[in-house]
């Protein structure tokens, strides 16, 4: 099973991905918890998130794509082939939300690059954690140094959120929108409810 978590800045994806891994492990399931960018250790994550780096939107999408090829080929596919559950914090829907929605790159191109970089591998289920933009950004401020995306203007984050909601409404079978305006335990319970163990 291949599960992904998606959402805007500070939505709590990493916390829920980790909690879900712990839950599966209670049932003796083998789980690989991974993330993008940087699921397969390389310097691309640093380049992509570095505040001092100015990147053209086109260079940015190519670097995310390269990072994903490495991730899919070296981490995700081998784990799935070995019968493990893979949980990834961000995957193809981030590219749609951020590079298509946020940056405004052409749709056909973004979808094609996503198709190539993911080798056509779609998640079985995706949890899109919904949070108010201001609240999420506030959390990232509290965490400390903000990355290149967290520092983007409000309109950028609004476009990202709008695109996320758009793809969720078009893929209701795969993408489950999870309301996070509740306790962490309630949110996690809803997530687990979608999974058969
Ligand atoms: P990260 O520090 O991993 O933070 P988060 O906790 O928000 O996941 O930052 C990853 C950033 O990269 C995030 O702002 C979204 C962005 N991103 C894209 O723009 N396109 C992509 O395809 C991916 C995978 C991530």
Coordinates of C-alpha atoms and ligand atoms in Angstrom, one line a residue:
X1 CA 0.0 0.0 0.0
X2 CA 1.3 3.5 -0.9
X3 CA -0.1 6.3 1.2
X4 CA 0.7 10.0 0.8
X5 CA 0.1 13.1 2.9
X6 CA -0.4 16.5 1.4
X7 CA -1.3 20.0 2.5
X8 CA -0.1 23.5 2.8
X9 CA 2.6 24.8 5.2
X10 CA 2.3 23.7 8.9
X11 CA -0.8 21.5 8.4
X12 CA 0.6 18.7 10.6
X13 CA 1.4 16.1 7.8
X14 CA 4.6 14.9 9.4
X15 CA 3.0 14.3 12.8
X16 CA 0.1 12.3 11.3
X17 CA 2.4 10.3 8.9
X18 CA 4.5 9.3 11.9
X19 CA 1.4 8.4 14.0
X20 CA 0.1 6.3 11.2
X21 CA 3.4 4.5 10.9
X22 CA 3.3 3.7 14.6
X23 CA -0.3 2.4 14.2
X24 CA 0.6 0.0 11.4
X25 CA 3.5 -1.2 13.4
X26 CA 1.2 -2.2 16.2
X27 CA -0.1 -4.8 13.7
X28 CA 3.4 -6.0 12.8
X29 CA 3.3 -4.3 9.4
X30 CA 6.6 -3.1 7.9
X31 CA 6.4 0.6 7.1
X32 CA 8.7 2.9 5.2
X33 CA 8.1 6.5 6.2
X34 CA 9.6 8.9 3.7
X35 CA 9.2 12.4 2.3
X36 CA 9.7 14.8 -0.6
X37 CA 11.9 16.6 -1.4
X38 CA 14.8 14.6 -0.1
X39 CA 13.4 11.1 0.4
X40 CA 16.5 9.7 -1.1
X41 CA 19.4 11.5 0.5
X42 CA 20.9 14.0 -1.9
X43 CA 21.6 17.7 -2.1
X44 CA 18.5 18.5 -4.1
X45 CA 16.4 19.2 -1.0
X46 CA 18.9 21.8 0.2
X47 CA 18.9 23.6 -3.2
X48 CA 15.1 23.5 -3.5
X49 CA 14.4 24.9 0.0
X50 CA 17.4 27.2 0.4
X51 CA 16.2 30.8 1.1
X52 CA 19.3 32.4 -0.6
X53 CA 18.7 30.5 -3.8
X54 CA 16.7 32.2 -6.5
X55 CA 15.3 29.6 -8.9
X56 CA 13.2 30.0 -12.1
X57 CA 9.9 28.1 -11.8
X58 CA 11.0 25.9 -14.6
X59 CA 14.3 25.0 -12.9
X60 CA 12.4 24.3 -9.7
X61 CA 10.0 21.8 -11.3
X62 CA 12.9 20.0 -13.0
X63 CA 14.7 19.7 -9.7
X64 CA 11.6 18.4 -7.9
X65 CA 11.1 15.9 -10.8
X66 CA 14.7 14.7 -10.5
X67 CA 14.3 14.4 -6.7
X68 CA 11.2 12.3 -7.3
X69 CA 12.8 9.9 -9.9
X70 CA 15.5 9.1 -7.3
X71 CA 12.8 8.7 -4.6
X72 CA 10.5 6.5 -6.6
X73 CA 13.3 4.3 -8.1
X74 CA 15.5 3.9 -5.0
X75 CA 13.1 4.1 -2.1
X76 CA 9.4 3.7 -2.9
X77 CA 9.4 1.0 -5.6
X78 CA 11.8 -1.3 -3.8
X79 CA 9.8 -1.0 -0.6
X80 CA 6.5 -1.7 -2.3
X81 CA 8.1 -4.7 -4.1
X82 CA 9.2 -6.1 -0.8
X83 CA 5.6 -5.9 0.5
X84 CA 6.1 -2.9 2.8
X85 CA 3.7 -0.1 3.3
X86 CA 5.1 3.2 2.1
X87 CA 3.9 6.5 3.7
X88 CA 5.3 9.6 1.9
X89 CA 5.1 13.1 3.3
X90 CA 4.3 14.9 -0.1
X91 CA 4.4 13.5 -3.6
X92 CA 2.9 14.3 -7.0
X93 CA 0.0 16.4 -5.7
X94 CA 2.5 18.9 -4.2
X95 CA 3.8 19.5 -7.7
X96 CA 0.3 20.2 -9.0
X97 CA -0.6 22.5 -6.0
X98 CA 2.7 24.4 -5.9
X99 CA 4.2 24.4 -9.4
X100 CA 0.9 24.5 -11.3
X101 CA -1.3 26.4 -8.7
X102 CA 1.3 28.4 -6.9
X103 CA 3.8 29.2 -9.7
X104 CA 1.4 29.1 -12.6
X105 CA 3.4 26.8 -14.9
X106 CA 1.4 25.4 -17.9
X107 CA -0.9 22.5 -16.9
X108 CA 0.0 20.0 -19.6
X109 CA 3.7 20.4 -18.9
X110 CA 3.3 20.0 -15.1
X111 CA 1.1 16.9 -15.6
X112 CA 3.5 15.4 -18.1
X113 CA 6.6 16.0 -15.9
X114 CA 4.7 14.5 -13.0
X115 CA 3.8 11.4 -15.0
X116 CA 7.4 10.9 -16.1
X117 CA 9.0 11.6 -12.7
X118 CA 6.6 9.3 -10.8
X119 CA 7.0 6.5 -13.4
X120 CA 3.2 6.5 -13.5
X121 CA 3.1 5.3 -9.8
X122 CA 0.0 6.7 -8.1
X123 CA -0.7 6.5 -4.4
X124 CA -3.5 4.2 -3.3
X125 CA -4.8 6.9 -1.0
X126 CA -3.9 10.5 -0.2
X127 CA -4.7 12.5 2.9
X128 CA -5.0 16.2 2.2
X129 CA -4.8 18.0 5.6
X130 CA -6.8 21.1 5.5
X131 CA -5.7 24.1 7.7
X132 CA -6.3 27.8 7.6
X133 CA -3.3 29.3 5.7
X134 CA -2.6 31.9 8.5
X135 CA -2.6 29.2 11.2
X136 CA -0.2 26.9 9.2
X137 CA 2.2 29.7 8.5
X138 CA 2.1 30.8 12.1
X139 CA 3.3 27.3 13.1
X140 CA 6.2 27.4 10.6
X141 CA 7.2 30.8 12.1
X142 CA 7.2 29.2 15.5
X143 CA 9.4 26.4 14.3
X144 CA 12.2 28.8 13.3
X145 CA 13.9 29.4 10.0
X146 CA 11.4 29.5 7.2
X147 CA 12.2 27.9 3.8
X148 CA 11.8 29.4 0.3
X149 CA 8.2 28.3 0.1
X150 CA 7.1 29.3 3.5
X151 CA 8.3 32.8 2.8
X152 CA 6.1 33.2 -0.2
X153 CA 3.4 35.9 -0.3
X154 CA -0.1 35.1 0.8
X155 CA -1.5 35.0 -2.7
X156 CA 0.9 32.1 -3.5
X157 CA -0.4 30.1 -0.5
X158 CA -4.0 30.9 -1.5
X159 CA -3.3 29.6 -5.1
X160 CA -1.7 26.4 -3.6
X161 CA -4.7 25.7 -1.4
X162 CA -7.2 26.4 -4.2
X163 CA -5.4 23.9 -6.5
X164 CA -5.3 21.3 -3.7
X165 CA -9.0 21.6 -3.2
X166 CA -9.6 21.5 -7.0
X167 CA -7.7 18.2 -7.4
X168 CA -9.3 16.7 -4.3
X169 CA -12.8 17.4 -5.8
X170 CA -11.8 15.8 -9.0
X171 CA -10.2 12.7 -7.4
X172 CA -12.6 11.9 -4.5
X173 CA -11.8 8.2 -4.6
X174 CA -8.1 8.7 -3.9
X175 CA -7.8 12.1 -2.2
X176 CA -9.5 12.4 1.2
X177 CA -9.7 16.0 2.6
X178 CA -9.2 15.9 6.3
X179 CA -10.4 18.8 8.4
X180 CA -7.7 19.5 11.0
X181 CA -9.7 21.9 13.2
X182 CA -10.0 19.2 15.9
X183 CA -7.7 17.4 18.3
X184 CA -4.7 15.5 16.8
X185 CA -6.3 12.2 18.1
X186 CA -9.6 12.9 16.3
X187 CA -7.9 13.8 13.1
X188 CA -5.7 10.6 13.3
X189 CA -8.8 8.5 14.0
X190 CA -10.5 9.8 10.9
X191 CA -7.4 9.0 8.8
X192 CA -7.2 5.4 10.2
X193 CA -10.9 4.9 9.5
X194 CA -10.1 5.0 5.8
X195 CA -7.6 2.2 6.0
X196 CA -8.2 -1.5 6.3
X197 CA -5.6 -3.3 8.4
Ligands
LIG1 P1 9.3 20.9 3.8 O1 10.4 21.6 4.6 O2 9.5 19.5 3.5 O3 8.1 21.3 4.5 P2 6.6 20.7 4.7 O4 6.6 20.4 6.1 O5 5.8 21.9 4.3 O6 6.4 19.6 3.8 O7 9.2 21.7 2.4 C1 8.8 21.2 1.2 C2 8.4 22.4 0.4 O8 8.5 22.0 -1.0 C3 7.0 22.7 0.6 O9 6.9 24.1 0.8 C4 6.3 22.4 -0.7 C5 7.4 22.3 -1.7 N1 7.2 21.4 -2.8 C6 6.9 21.8 -4.1 O10 6.7 23.0 -4.3 N2 6.7 20.9 -5.1 C7 6.8 19.6 -4.9 O11 6.7 18.8 -5.9 C8 7.1 19.1 -3.6 C9 7.3 17.6 -3.3 C10 7.3 20.0 -2.6

